Amino acid sequence: MINSTRSVTIYALGMEIVDSPPISDDNLLKFDKAVSRWMVLFGDWLAVLSGGPTSFETRESSMKWVSEDLDHALDYACYYAGEIWEPKPITMWQWNHAFQHTINDNEPPIALKLLQLATRDAVRADSRNAVIHAATAAECALTKGLFCHLLQNHSSEETNKLLNKNRMLGNRLQLAKKLGLQVPTDAKQSLLEPRNYAVHSGQLISTDQAWKAVSTATTIVDTFDPLPDHCQEPMPYANEKF
């Protein structure tokens, strides 16, 4: 929120930029885009480091209540039914680590970012997007894992050639199995088929299918492209909440 020509408050992050924003329209737009980019990047890192969406999420209600009491009653019903995602507390270490990556303009690992989006979509009951994001996260992680594995016995050129021959999630799952790499036995049923149904056939995806896709994708990402060691929180900080 722009308070005046003197300061800007970013409520989502609880911080205030004390420098004066640029006055001209063009510079003001550039400034706003830069701040927006910074906030998105910082939020992505927090989600990746904490292992899930950093905001309370639930399905979009199909009804708009005119009574606040009914709104609150619906919120409580969703909460007790386990339909509200309650974010984990962010630790001081996670906050600082996300801040450093954001300052350096580092993008978070794409597979982990997509996995958080899939989780958010599943909570919101946006099942179609959930399986698409989950399958894409799995494909990104699998591609990185296959590349690193193949490089152990092949040149970069040979590795790229093999991967180019086995494009898309289905083929890369088969390649991983041929190479003796461990992939979930239900990957085809949980990820590949629902994704193809959603993308190519426009079929409806159930909430259970969405969560199963997220679970299977999580296993693949954790196996082939986990959070880097330097992004793992040291144990002494584990219980220090921000």
Phi, psi and omega in degrees: 000130177273115183281318182194198175279003186254332185208160177228133177252129175258097187295324184297333183252352179067042181221160181231129176271117187272346177292153178285127175295155178298148186272322183293153182300315182299312181292327179294320177295318178298318179297315181297318179295321180294317179294319179297316178300317181297316182295318179297315181297316179297317178296321178298317180295318179299319180295317180294316183290326182271349175085024177171173178306143183263008178237158175292130183230148173204174179292153177285122180291140179275355182237143176252113184273140178274346181257129177296327179298318178292323176301313180295321180298320178294320178300315180296320180298317178296319182296311183288340176275359180076024183259010177244127176279120178255113185295149175288148175299138177278130178276163178299321181296315180298317179300310182296320181293317177297321180299315181296316178297321181292318177302321181276003178061035178275134175276141176290159177307129188297322181297318180291322177297314180296325179295321177293323176296320178297319178297314179300316181297319180296319178297322181282001183064026174267072192296325181298309179294328180299313182288327178294313179294320181295314180295321179292321176299316180297319180296318179298314180294317181297320179299315179295317180296318178296318180300312181295321180293315182294327180296342179293332183231003182225158174286168178299321180295315179295321180297313179297323180295318179296318180292322179293331177285342183235064180281161176074162188298314183301311181294324181285331172295317178295320179297318179299319179295319179298326181277359179082014179277146184276119174233151180303136182293339182259016185301321181295313183287324187273331185242302188296308184294313178300322179297314180296322177299316183291319186277315189263331184251346181068022181286152177288141179249132182281164177298320179298319178297321180297312181292326177294321177297318179297317181297314180293319178296322178300317178299317181293316180296316179297331181277316190257337181209063183287172176301129181303153183304320183290348177261003177275130183290127176299146185304319182302338182266354192301326184255009182265099186274150181263000000 
